[in-house]
PDB file of C-alpha atoms in Angstrom:
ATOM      1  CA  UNK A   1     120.299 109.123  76.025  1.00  0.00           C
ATOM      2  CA  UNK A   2     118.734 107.169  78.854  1.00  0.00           C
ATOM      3  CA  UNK A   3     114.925 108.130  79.537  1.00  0.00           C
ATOM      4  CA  UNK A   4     113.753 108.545  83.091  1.00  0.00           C
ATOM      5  CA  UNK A   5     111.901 105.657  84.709  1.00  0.00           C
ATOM      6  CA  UNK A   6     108.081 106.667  84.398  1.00  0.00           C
ATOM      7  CA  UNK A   7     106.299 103.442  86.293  1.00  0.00           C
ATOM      8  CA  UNK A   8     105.348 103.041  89.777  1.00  0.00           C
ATOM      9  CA  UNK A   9     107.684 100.543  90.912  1.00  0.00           C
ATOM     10  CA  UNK A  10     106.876  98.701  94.301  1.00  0.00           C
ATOM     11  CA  UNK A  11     109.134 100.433  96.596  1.00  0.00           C
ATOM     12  CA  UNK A  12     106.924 103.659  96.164  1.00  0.00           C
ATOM     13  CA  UNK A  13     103.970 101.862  97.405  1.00  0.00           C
ATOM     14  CA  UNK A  14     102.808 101.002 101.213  1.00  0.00           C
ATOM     15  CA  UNK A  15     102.593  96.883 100.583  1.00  0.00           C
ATOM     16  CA  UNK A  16     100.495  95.494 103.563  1.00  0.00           C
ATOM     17  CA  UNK A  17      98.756  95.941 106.460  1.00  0.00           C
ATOM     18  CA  UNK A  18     101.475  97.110 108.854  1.00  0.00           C
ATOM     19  CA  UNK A  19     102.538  99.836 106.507  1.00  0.00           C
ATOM     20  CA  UNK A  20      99.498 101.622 106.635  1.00  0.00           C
ATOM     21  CA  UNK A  21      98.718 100.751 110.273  1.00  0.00           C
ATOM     22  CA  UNK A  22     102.313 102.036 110.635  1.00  0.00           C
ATOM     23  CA  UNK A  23     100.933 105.851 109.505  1.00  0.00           C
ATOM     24  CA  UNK A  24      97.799 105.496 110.763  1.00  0.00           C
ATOM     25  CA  UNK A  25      98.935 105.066 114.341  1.00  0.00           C
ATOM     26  CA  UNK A  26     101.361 107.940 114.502  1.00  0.00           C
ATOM     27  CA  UNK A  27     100.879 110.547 111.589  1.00  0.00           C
ATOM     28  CA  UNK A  28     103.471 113.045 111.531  1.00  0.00           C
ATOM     29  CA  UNK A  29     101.269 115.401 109.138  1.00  0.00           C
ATOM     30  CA  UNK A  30      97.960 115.575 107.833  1.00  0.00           C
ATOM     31  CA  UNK A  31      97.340 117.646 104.901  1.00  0.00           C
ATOM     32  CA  UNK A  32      93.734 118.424 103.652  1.00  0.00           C
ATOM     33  CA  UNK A  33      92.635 118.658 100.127  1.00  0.00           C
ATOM     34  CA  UNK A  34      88.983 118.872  98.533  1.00  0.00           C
ATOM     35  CA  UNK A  35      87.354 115.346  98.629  1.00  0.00           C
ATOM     36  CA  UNK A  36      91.030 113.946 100.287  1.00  0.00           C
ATOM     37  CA  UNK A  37      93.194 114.164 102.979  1.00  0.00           C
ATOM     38  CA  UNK A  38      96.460 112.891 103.153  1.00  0.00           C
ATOM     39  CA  UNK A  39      98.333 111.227 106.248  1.00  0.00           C
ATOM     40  CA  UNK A  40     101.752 111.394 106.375  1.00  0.00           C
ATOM     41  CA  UNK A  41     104.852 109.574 108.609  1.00  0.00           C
ATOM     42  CA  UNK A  42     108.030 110.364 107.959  1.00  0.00           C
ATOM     43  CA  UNK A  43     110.545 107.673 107.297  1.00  0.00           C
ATOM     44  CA  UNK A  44     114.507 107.177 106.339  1.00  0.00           C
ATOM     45  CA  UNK A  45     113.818 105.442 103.408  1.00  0.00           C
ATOM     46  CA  UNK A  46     115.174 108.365 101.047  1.00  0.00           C
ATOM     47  CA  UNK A  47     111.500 107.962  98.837  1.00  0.00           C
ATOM     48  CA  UNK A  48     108.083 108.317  99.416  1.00  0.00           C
ATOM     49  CA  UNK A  49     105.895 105.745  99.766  1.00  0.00           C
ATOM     50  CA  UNK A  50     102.267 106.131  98.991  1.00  0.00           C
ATOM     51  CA  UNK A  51      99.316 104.347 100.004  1.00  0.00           C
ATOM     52  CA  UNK A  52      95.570 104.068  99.069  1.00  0.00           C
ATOM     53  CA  UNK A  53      92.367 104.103 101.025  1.00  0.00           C
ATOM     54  CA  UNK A  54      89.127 104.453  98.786  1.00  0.00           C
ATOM     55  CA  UNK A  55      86.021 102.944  99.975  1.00  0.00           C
ATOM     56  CA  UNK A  56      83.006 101.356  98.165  1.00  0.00           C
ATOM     57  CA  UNK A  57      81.078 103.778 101.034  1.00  0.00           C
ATOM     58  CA  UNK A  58      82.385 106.656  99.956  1.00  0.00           C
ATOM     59  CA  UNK A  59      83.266 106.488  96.350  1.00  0.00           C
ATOM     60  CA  UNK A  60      80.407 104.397  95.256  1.00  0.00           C
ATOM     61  CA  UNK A  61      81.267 103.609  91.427  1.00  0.00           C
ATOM     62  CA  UNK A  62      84.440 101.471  90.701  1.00  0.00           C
ATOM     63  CA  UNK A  63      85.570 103.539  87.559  1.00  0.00           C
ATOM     64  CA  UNK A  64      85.410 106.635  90.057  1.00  0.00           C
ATOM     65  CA  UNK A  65      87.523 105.012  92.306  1.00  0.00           C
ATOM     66  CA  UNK A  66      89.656 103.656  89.892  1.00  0.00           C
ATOM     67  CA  UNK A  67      90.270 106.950  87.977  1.00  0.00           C
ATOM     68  CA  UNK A  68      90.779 108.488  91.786  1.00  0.00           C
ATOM     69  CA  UNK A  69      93.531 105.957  91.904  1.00  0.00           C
ATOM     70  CA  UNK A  70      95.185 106.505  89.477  1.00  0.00           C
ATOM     71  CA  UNK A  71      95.383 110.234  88.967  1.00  0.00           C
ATOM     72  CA  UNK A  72      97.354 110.415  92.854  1.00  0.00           C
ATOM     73  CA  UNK A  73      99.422 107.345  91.689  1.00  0.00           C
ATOM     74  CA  UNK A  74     100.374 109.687  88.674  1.00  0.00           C
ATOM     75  CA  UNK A  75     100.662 112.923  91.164  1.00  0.00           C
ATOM     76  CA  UNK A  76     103.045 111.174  93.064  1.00  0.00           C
ATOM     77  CA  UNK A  77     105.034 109.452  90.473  1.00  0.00           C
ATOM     78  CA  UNK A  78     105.582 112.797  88.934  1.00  0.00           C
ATOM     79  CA  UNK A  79     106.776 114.559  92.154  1.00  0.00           C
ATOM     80  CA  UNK A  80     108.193 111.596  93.760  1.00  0.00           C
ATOM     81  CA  UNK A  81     111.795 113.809  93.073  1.00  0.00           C
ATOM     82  CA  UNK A  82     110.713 116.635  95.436  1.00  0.00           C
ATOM     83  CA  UNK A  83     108.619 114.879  98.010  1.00  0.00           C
ATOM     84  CA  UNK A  84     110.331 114.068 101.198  1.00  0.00           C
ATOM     85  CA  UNK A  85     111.233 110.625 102.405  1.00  0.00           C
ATOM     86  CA  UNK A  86     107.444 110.176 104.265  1.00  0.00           C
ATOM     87  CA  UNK A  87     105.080 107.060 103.854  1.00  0.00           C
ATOM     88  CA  UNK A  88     101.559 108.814 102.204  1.00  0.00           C
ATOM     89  CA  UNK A  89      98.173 107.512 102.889  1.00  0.00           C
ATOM     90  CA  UNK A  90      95.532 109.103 100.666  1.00  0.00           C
ATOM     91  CA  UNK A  91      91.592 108.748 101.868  1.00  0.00           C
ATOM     92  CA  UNK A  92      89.302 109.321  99.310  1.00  0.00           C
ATOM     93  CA  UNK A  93      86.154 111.396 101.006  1.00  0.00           C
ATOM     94  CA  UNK A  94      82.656 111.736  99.747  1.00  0.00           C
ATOM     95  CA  UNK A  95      82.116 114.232  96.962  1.00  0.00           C
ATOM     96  CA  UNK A  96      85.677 113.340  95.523  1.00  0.00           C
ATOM     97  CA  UNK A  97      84.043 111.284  92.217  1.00  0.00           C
ATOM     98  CA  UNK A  98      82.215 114.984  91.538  1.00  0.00           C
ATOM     99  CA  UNK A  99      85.949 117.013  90.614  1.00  0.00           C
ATOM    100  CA  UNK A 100      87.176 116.971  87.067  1.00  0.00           C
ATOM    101  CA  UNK A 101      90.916 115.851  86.213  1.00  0.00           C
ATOM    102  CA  UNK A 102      91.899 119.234  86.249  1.00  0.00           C
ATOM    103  CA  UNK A 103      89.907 120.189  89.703  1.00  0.00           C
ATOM    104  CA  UNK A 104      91.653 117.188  91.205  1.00  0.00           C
ATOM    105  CA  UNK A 105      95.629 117.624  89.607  1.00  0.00           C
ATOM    106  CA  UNK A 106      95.274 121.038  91.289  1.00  0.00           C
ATOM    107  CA  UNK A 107      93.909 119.687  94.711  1.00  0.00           C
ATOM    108  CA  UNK A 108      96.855 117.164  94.677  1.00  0.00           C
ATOM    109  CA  UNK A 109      99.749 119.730  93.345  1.00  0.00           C
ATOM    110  CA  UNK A 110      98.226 122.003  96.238  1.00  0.00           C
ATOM    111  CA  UNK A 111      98.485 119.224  98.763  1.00  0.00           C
ATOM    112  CA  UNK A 112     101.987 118.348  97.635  1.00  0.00           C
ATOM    113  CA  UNK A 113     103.101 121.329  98.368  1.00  0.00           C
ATOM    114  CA  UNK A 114     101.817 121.870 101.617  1.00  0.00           C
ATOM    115  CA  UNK A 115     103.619 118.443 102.536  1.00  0.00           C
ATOM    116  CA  UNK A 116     106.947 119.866 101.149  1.00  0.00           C
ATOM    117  CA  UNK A 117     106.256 123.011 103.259  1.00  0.00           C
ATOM    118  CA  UNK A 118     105.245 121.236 106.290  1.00  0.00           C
ATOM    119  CA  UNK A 119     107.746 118.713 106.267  1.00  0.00           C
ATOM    120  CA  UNK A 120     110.206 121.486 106.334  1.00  0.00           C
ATOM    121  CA  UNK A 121     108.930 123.422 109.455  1.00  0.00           C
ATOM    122  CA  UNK A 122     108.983 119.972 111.469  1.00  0.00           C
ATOM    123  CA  UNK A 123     112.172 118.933 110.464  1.00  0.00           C
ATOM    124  CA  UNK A 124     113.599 122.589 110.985  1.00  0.00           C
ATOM    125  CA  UNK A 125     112.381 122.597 114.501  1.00  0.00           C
ATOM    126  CA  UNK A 126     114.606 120.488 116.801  1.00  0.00           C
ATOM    127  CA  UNK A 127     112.970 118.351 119.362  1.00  0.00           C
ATOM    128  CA  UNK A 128     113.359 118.835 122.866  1.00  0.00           C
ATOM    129  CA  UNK A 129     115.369 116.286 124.893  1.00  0.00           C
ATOM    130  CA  UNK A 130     114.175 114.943 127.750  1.00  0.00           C
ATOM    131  CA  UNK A 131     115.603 114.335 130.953  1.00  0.00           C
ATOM    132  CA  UNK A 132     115.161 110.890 132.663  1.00  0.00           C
TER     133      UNK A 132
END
């Protein structure tokens, strides 16, 4: 019996600069959590991708921003199956370092699912054509 890949392999991360300038630019979606938002950009890449953004400003202590880290890179590992094929940046916002693990799987789960949801209603709605 073959287990599951459980790492975070580098095609589920945004790489460089011009990945996350890429979603910052043109965000399809925003989604709102306590102490996060997410922006979101969808792509044909058939995964999600997920970027980072936690600053010193905001999150002051580097085990806070570490643990942030890491608990989204484990939300989205876990999910990556039902997420849609979108490129995810994450800001950390002040106040985040204050939830508990639980508090913040919740936030996350919640925000995932509004993503899903969202995702849906754009790509249900067909865009108009233009005339030129």
């Amino acid at each position: 019996m073959r287990v599951p890949q459980q790492g975070f392999p580098r095609q589920l991360r945004l790489l460089n600069a011009g990945d996350f300038s890429h979603v910052f630019e043109q965000a399809d979606l925003k989604v709102h959590g306590k102490g996060m938002m997410a922006l979101v950009r969808f792509s044909t890449r058939g995964h999600p991708r997920l970027g980072l953004v936690v600053s010193k400003k905001n999150v002051k202590r580097a085990v806070d921003r570490n643990r942030f880290k890491r608990l989204v890179r484990e939300s989205v590992r876990l999910r990556q199956d039902h997420l849609p094929s979108v490129d995810i940046v994450v800001l950390a916002r002040r106040g985040v370092q204050d939830l508990d693990n639980d508090t913040l799987h919740r936030q996350l789960h919640g925000m995932w699912k509004r993503l899903q949801r969202d995702a849906q209603a754009v790509i249900a709605v067909p865009t108009p054509k233009r005339d030129t």
